[in-house]
PDB file of N, CA and C in Angstrom:
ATOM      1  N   UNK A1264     119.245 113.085  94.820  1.00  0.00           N
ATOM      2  CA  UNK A1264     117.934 112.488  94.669  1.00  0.00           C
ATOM      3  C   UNK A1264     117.567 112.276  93.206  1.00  0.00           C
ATOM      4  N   UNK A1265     117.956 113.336  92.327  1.00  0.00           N
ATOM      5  CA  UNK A1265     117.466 113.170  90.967  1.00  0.00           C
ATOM      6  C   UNK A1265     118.593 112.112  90.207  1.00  0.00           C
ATOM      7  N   UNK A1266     119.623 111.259  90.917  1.00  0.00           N
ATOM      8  CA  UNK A1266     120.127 110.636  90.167  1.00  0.00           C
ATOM      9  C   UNK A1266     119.630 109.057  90.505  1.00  0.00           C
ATOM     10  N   UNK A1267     119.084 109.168  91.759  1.00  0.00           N
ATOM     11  CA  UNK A1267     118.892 108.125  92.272  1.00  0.00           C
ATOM     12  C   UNK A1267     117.076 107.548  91.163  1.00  0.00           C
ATOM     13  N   UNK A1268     116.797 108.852  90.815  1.00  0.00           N
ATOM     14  CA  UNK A1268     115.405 108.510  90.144  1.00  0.00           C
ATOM     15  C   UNK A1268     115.715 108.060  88.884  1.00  0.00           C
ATOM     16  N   UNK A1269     116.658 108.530  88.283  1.00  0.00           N
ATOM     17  CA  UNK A1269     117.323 108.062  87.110  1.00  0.00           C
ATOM     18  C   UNK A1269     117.771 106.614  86.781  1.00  0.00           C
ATOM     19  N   UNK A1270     118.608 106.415  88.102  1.00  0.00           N
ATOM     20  CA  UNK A1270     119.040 105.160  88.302  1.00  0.00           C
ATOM     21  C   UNK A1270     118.075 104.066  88.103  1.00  0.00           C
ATOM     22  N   UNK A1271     117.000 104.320  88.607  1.00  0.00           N
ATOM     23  CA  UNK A1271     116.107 103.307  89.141  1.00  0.00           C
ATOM     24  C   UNK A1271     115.280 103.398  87.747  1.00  0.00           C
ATOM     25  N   UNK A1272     114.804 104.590  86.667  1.00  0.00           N
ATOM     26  CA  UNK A1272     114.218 104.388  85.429  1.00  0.00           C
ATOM     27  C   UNK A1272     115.042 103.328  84.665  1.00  0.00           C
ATOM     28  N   UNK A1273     116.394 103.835  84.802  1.00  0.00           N
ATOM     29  CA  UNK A1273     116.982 102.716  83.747  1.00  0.00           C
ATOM     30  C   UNK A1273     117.198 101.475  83.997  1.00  0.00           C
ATOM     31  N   UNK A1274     117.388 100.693  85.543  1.00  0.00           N
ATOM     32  CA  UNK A1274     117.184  99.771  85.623  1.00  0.00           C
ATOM     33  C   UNK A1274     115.845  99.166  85.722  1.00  0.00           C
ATOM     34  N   UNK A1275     114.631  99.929  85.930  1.00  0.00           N
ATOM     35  CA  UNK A1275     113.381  99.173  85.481  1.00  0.00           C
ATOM     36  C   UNK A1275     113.198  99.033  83.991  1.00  0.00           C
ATOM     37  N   UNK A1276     113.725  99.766  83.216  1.00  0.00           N
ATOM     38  CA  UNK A1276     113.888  99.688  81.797  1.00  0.00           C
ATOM     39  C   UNK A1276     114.880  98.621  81.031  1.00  0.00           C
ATOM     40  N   UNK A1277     115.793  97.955  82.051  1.00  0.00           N
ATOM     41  CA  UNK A1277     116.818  96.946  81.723  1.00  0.00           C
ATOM     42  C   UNK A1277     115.856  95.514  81.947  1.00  0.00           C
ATOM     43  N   UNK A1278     115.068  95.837  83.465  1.00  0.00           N
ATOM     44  CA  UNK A1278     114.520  94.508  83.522  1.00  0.00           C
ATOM     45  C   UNK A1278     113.223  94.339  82.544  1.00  0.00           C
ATOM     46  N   UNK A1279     112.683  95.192  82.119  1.00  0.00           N
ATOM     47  CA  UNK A1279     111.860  95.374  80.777  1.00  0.00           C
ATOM     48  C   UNK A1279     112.469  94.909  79.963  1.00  0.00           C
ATOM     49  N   UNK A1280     113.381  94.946  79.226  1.00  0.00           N
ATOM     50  CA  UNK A1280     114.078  94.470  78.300  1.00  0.00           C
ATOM     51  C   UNK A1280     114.583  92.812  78.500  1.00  0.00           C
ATOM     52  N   UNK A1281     114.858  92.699  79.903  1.00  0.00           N
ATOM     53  CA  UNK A1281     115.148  91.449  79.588  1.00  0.00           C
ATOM     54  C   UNK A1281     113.570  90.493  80.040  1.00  0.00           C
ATOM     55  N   UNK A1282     112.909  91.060  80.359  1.00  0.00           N
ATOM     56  CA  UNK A1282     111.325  90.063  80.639  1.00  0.00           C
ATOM     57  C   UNK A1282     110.867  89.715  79.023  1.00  0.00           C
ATOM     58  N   UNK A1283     111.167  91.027  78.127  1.00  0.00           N
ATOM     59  CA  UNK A1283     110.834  90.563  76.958  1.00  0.00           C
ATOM     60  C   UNK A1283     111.366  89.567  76.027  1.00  0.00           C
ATOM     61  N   UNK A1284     113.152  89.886  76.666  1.00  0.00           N
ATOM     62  CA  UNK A1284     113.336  88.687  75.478  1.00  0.00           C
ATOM     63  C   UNK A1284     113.469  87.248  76.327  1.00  0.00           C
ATOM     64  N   UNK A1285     112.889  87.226  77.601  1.00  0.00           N
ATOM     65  CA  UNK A1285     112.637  86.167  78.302  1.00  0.00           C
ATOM     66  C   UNK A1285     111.295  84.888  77.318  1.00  0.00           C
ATOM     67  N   UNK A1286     110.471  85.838  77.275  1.00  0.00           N
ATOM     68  CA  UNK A1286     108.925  85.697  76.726  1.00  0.00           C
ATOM     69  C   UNK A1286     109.197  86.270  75.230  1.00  0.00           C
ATOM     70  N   UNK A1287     109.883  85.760  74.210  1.00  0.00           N
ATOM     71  CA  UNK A1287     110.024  86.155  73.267  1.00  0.00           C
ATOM     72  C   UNK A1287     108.672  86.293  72.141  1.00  0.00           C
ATOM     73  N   UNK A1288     108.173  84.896  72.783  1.00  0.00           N
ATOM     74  CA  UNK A1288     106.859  84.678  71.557  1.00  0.00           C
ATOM     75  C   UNK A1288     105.709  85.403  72.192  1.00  0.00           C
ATOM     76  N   UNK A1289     106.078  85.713  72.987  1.00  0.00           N
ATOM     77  CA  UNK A1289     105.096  85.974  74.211  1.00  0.00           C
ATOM     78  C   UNK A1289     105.036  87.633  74.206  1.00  0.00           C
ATOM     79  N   UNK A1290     105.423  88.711  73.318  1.00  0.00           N
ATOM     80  CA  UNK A1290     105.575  90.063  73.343  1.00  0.00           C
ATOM     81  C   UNK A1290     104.360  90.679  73.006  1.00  0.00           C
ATOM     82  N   UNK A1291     103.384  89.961  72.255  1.00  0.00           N
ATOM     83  CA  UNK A1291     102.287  90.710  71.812  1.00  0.00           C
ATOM     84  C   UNK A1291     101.513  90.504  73.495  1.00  0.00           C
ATOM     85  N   UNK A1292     101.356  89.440  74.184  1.00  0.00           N
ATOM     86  CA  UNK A1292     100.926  89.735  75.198  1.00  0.00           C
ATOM     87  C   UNK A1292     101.289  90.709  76.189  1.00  0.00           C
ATOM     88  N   UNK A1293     102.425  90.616  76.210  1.00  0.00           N
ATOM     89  CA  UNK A1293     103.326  91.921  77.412  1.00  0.00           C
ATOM     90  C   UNK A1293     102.725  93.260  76.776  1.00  0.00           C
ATOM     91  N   UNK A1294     102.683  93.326  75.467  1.00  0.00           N
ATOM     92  CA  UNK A1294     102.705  94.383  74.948  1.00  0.00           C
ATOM     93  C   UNK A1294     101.101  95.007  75.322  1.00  0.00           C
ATOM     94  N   UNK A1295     100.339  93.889  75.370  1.00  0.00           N
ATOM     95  CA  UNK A1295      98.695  94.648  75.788  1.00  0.00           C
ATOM     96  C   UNK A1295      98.678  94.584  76.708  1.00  0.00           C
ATOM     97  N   UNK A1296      99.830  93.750  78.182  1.00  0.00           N
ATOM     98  CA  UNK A1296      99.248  94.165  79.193  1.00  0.00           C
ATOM     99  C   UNK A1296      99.389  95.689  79.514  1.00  0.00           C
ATOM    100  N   UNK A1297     100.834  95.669  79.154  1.00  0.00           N
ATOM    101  CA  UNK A1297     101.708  97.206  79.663  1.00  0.00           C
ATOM    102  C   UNK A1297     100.213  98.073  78.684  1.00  0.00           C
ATOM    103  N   UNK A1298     100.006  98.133  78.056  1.00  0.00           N
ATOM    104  CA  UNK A1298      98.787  99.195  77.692  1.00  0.00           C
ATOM    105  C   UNK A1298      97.781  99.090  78.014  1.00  0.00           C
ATOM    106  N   UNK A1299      96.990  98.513  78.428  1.00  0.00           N
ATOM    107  CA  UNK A1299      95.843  97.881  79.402  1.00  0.00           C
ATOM    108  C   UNK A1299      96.307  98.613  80.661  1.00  0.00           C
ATOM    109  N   UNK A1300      97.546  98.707  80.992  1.00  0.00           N
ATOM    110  CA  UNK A1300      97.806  99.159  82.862  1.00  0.00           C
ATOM    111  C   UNK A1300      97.875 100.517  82.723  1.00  0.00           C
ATOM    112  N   UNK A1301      98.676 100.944  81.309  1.00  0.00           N
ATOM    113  CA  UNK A1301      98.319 102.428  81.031  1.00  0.00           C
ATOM    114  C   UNK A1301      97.277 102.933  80.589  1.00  0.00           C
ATOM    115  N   UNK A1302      96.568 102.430  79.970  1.00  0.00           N
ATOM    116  CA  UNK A1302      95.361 102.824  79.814  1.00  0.00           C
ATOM    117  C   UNK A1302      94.419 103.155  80.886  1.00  0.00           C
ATOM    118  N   UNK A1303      94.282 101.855  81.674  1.00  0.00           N
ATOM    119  CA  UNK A1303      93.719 101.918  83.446  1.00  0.00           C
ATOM    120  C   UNK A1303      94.155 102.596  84.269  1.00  0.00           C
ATOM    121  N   UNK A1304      95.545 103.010  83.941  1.00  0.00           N
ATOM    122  CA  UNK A1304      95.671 104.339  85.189  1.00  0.00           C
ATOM    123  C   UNK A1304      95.375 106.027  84.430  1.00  0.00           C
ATOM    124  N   UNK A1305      95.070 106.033  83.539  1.00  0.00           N
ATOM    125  CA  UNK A1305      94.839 106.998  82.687  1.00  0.00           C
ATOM    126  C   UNK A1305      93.405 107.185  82.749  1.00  0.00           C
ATOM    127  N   UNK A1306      92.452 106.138  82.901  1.00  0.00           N
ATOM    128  CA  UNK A1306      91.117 106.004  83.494  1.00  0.00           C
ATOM    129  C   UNK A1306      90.671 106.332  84.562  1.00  0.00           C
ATOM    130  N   UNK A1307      91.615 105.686  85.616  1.00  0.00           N
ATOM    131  CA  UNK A1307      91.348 105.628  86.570  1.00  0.00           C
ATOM    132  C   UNK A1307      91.421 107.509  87.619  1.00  0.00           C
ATOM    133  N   UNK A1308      92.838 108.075  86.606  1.00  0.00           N
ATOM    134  CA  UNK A1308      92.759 109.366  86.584  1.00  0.00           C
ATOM    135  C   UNK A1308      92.095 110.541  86.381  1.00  0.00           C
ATOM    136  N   UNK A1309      91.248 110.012  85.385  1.00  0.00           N
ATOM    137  CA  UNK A1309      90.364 110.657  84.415  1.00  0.00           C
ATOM    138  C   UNK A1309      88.369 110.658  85.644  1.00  0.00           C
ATOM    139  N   UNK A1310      88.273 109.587  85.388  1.00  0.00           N
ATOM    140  CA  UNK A1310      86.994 108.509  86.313  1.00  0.00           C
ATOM    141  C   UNK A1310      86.874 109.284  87.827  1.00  0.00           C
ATOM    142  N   UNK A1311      88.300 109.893  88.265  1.00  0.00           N
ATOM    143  CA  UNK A1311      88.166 110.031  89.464  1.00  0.00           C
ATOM    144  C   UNK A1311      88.272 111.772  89.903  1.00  0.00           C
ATOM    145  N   UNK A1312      88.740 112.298  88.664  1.00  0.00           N
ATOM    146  CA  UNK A1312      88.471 113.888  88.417  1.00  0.00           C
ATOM    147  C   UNK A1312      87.252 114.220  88.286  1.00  0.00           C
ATOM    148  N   UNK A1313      86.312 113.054  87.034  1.00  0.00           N
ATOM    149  CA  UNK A1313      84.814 113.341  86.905  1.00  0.00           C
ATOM    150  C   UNK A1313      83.887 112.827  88.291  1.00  0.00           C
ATOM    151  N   UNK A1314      83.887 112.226  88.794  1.00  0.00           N
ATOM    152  CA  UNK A1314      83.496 111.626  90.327  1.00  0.00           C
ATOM    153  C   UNK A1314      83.471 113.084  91.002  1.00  0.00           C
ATOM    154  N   UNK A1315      85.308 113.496  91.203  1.00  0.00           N
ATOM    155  CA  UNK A1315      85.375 114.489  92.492  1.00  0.00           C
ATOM    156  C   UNK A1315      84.625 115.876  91.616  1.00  0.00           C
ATOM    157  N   UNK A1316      84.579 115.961  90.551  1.00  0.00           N
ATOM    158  CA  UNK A1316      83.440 117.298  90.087  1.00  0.00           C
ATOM    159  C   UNK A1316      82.276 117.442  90.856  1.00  0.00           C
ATOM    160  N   UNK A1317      81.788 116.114  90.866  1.00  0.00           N
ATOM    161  CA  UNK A1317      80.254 115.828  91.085  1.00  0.00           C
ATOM    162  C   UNK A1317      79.930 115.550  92.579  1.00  0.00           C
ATOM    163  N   UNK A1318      80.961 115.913  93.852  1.00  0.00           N
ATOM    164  CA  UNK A1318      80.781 115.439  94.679  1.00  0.00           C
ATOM    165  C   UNK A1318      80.778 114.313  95.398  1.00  0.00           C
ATOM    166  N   UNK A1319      81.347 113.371  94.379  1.00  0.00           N
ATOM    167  CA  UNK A1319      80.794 111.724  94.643  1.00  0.00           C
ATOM    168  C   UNK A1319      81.954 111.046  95.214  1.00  0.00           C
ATOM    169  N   UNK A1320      82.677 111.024  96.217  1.00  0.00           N
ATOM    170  CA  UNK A1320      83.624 110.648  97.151  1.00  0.00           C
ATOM    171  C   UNK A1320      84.034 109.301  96.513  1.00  0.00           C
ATOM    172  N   UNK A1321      83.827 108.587  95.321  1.00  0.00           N
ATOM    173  CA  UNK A1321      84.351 107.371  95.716  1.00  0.00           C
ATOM    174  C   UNK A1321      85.810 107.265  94.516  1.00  0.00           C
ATOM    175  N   UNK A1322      86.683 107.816  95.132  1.00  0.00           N
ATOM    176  CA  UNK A1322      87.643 107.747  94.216  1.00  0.00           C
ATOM    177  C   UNK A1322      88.547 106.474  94.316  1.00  0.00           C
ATOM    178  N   UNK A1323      89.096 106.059  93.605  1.00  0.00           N
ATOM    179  CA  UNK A1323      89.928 105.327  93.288  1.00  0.00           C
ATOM    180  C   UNK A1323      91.604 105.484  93.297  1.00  0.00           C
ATOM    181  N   UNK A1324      92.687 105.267  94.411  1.00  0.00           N
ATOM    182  CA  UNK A1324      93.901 105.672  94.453  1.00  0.00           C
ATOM    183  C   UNK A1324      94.504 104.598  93.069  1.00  0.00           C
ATOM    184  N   UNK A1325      95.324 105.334  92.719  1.00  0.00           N
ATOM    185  CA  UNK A1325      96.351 104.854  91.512  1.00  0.00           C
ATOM    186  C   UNK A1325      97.915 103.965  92.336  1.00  0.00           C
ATOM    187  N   UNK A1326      97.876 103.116  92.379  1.00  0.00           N
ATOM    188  CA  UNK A1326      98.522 102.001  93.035  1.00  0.00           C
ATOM    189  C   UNK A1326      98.978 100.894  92.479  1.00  0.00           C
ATOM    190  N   UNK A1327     100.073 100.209  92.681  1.00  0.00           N
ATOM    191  CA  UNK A1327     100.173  98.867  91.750  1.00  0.00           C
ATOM    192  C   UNK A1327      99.188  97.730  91.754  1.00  0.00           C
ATOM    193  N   UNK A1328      98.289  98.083  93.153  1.00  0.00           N
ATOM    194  CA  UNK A1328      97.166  96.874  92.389  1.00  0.00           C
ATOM    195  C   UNK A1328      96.433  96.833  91.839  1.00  0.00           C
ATOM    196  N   UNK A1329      95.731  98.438  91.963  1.00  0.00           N
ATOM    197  CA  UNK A1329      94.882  99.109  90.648  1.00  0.00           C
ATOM    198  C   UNK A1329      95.668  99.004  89.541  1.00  0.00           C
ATOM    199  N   UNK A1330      96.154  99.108  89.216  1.00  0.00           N
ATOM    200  CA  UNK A1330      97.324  99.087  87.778  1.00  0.00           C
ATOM    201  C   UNK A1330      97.413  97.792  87.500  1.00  0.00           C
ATOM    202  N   UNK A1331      97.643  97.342  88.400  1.00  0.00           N
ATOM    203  CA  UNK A1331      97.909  95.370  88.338  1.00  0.00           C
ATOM    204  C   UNK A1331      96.545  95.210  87.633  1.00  0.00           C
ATOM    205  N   UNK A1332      95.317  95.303  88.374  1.00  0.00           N
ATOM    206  CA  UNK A1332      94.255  94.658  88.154  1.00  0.00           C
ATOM    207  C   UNK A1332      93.637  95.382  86.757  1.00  0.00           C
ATOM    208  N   UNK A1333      93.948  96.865  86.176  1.00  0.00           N
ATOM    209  CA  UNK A1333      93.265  97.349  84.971  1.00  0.00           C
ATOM    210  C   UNK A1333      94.227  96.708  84.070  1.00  0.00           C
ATOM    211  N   UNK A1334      95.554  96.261  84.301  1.00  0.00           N
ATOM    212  CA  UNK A1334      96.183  95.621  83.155  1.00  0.00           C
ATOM    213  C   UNK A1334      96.237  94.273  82.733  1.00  0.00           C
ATOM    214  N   UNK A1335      95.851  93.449  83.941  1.00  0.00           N
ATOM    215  CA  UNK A1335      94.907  92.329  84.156  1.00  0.00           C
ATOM    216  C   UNK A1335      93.869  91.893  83.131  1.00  0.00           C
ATOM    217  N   UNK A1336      93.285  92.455  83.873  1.00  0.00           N
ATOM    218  CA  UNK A1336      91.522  92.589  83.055  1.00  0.00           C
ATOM    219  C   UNK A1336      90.693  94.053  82.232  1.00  0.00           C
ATOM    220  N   UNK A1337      91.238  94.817  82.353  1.00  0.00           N
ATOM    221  CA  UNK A1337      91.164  95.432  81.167  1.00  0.00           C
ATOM    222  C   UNK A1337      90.217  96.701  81.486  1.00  0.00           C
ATOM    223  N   UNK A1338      89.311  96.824  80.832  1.00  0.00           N
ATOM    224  CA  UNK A1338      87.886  98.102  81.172  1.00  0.00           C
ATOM    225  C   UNK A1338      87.054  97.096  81.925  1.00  0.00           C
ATOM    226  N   UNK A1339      86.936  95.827  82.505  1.00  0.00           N
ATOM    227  CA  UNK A1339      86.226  95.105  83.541  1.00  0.00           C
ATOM    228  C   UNK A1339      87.033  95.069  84.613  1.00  0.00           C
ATOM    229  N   UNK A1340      88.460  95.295  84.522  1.00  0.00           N
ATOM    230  CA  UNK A1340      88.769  95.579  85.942  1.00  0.00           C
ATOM    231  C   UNK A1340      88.646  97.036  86.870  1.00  0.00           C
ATOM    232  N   UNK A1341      88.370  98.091  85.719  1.00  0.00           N
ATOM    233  CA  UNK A1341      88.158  99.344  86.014  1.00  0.00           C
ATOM    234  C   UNK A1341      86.780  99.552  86.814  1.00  0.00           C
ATOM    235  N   UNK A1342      85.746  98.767  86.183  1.00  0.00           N
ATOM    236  CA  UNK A1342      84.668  98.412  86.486  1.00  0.00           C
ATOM    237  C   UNK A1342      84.416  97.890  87.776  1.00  0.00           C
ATOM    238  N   UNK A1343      85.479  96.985  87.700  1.00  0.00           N
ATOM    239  CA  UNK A1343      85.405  96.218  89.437  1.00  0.00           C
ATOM    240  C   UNK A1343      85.960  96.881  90.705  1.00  0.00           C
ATOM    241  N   UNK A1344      86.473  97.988  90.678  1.00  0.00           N
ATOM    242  CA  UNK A1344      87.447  98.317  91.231  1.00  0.00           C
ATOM    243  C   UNK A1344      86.549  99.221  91.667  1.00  0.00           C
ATOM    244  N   UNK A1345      86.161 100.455  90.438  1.00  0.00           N
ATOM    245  CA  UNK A1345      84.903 101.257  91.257  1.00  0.00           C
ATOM    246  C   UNK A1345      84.020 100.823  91.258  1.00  0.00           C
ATOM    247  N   UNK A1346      83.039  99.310  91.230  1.00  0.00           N
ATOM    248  CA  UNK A1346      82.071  98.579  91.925  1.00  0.00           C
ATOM    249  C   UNK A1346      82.982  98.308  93.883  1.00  0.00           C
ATOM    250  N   UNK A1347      83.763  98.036  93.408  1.00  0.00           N
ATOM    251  CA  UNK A1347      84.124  97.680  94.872  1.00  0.00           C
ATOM    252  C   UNK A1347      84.252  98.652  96.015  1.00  0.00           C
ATOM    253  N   UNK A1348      84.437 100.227  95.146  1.00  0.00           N
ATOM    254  CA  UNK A1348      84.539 101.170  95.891  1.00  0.00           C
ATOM    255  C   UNK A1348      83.022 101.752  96.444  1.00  0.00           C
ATOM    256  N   UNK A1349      82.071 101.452  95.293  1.00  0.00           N
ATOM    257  CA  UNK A1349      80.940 101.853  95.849  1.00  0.00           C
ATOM    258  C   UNK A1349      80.181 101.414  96.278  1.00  0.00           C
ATOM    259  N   UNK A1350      80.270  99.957  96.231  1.00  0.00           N
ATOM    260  CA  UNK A1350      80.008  98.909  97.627  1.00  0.00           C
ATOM    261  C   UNK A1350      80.592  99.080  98.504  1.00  0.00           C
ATOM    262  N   UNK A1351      81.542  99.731  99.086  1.00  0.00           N
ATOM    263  CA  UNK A1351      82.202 100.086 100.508  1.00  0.00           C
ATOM    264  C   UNK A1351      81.565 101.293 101.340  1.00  0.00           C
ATOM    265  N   UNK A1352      80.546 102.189 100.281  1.00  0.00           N
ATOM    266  CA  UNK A1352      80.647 103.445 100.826  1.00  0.00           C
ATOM    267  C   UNK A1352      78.981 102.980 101.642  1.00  0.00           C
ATOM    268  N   UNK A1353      78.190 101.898 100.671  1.00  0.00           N
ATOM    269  CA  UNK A1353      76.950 101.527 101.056  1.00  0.00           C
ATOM    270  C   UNK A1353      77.037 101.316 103.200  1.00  0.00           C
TER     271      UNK A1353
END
């Protein structure tokens, strides 16, 4: 099992490498999305520890479309995401 996890880091790390030099001029963008998605799941981690302190059920799962969408759009997709959650609970 632990080689199979290995396996699969380094080939997501190969196709990283080649998306970049796909989009050569194009790296400063890749480069803020991939931190924008880390940043947003680092939020979204954070956002949903302070929530469950307080009792407040509306957490947010960490998922590729949450990730998709905070690396997307940024601290307004974080925004939208728990707007959308707490419009669900209404």
């Amino acid at each position: 099992m632990a080689d199979f996890g290995n396996m699969a880091a380094i080939m997501i790390v190969c196709v990283l490498v080649l998306f970049i030099g796909a989009f050569g001029r194009k790296i400063e963008w890749i480069i803020n999305f991939l931190l924008r998605a880390v940043m947003g799941a680092i939020g979204i981690y954070f956002l949903n520890g302070f929530l469950t302190a307080r009792n407040i059920s509306a957490v947010v799962g960490i998922n590729p479309i949450t990730v998709l969408t905070s690396g997307i759009l940024g601290f307004p997709g974080l925004i939208v995401l728990y707007g959308i959650n707490f419009f669900k609970m209404l």
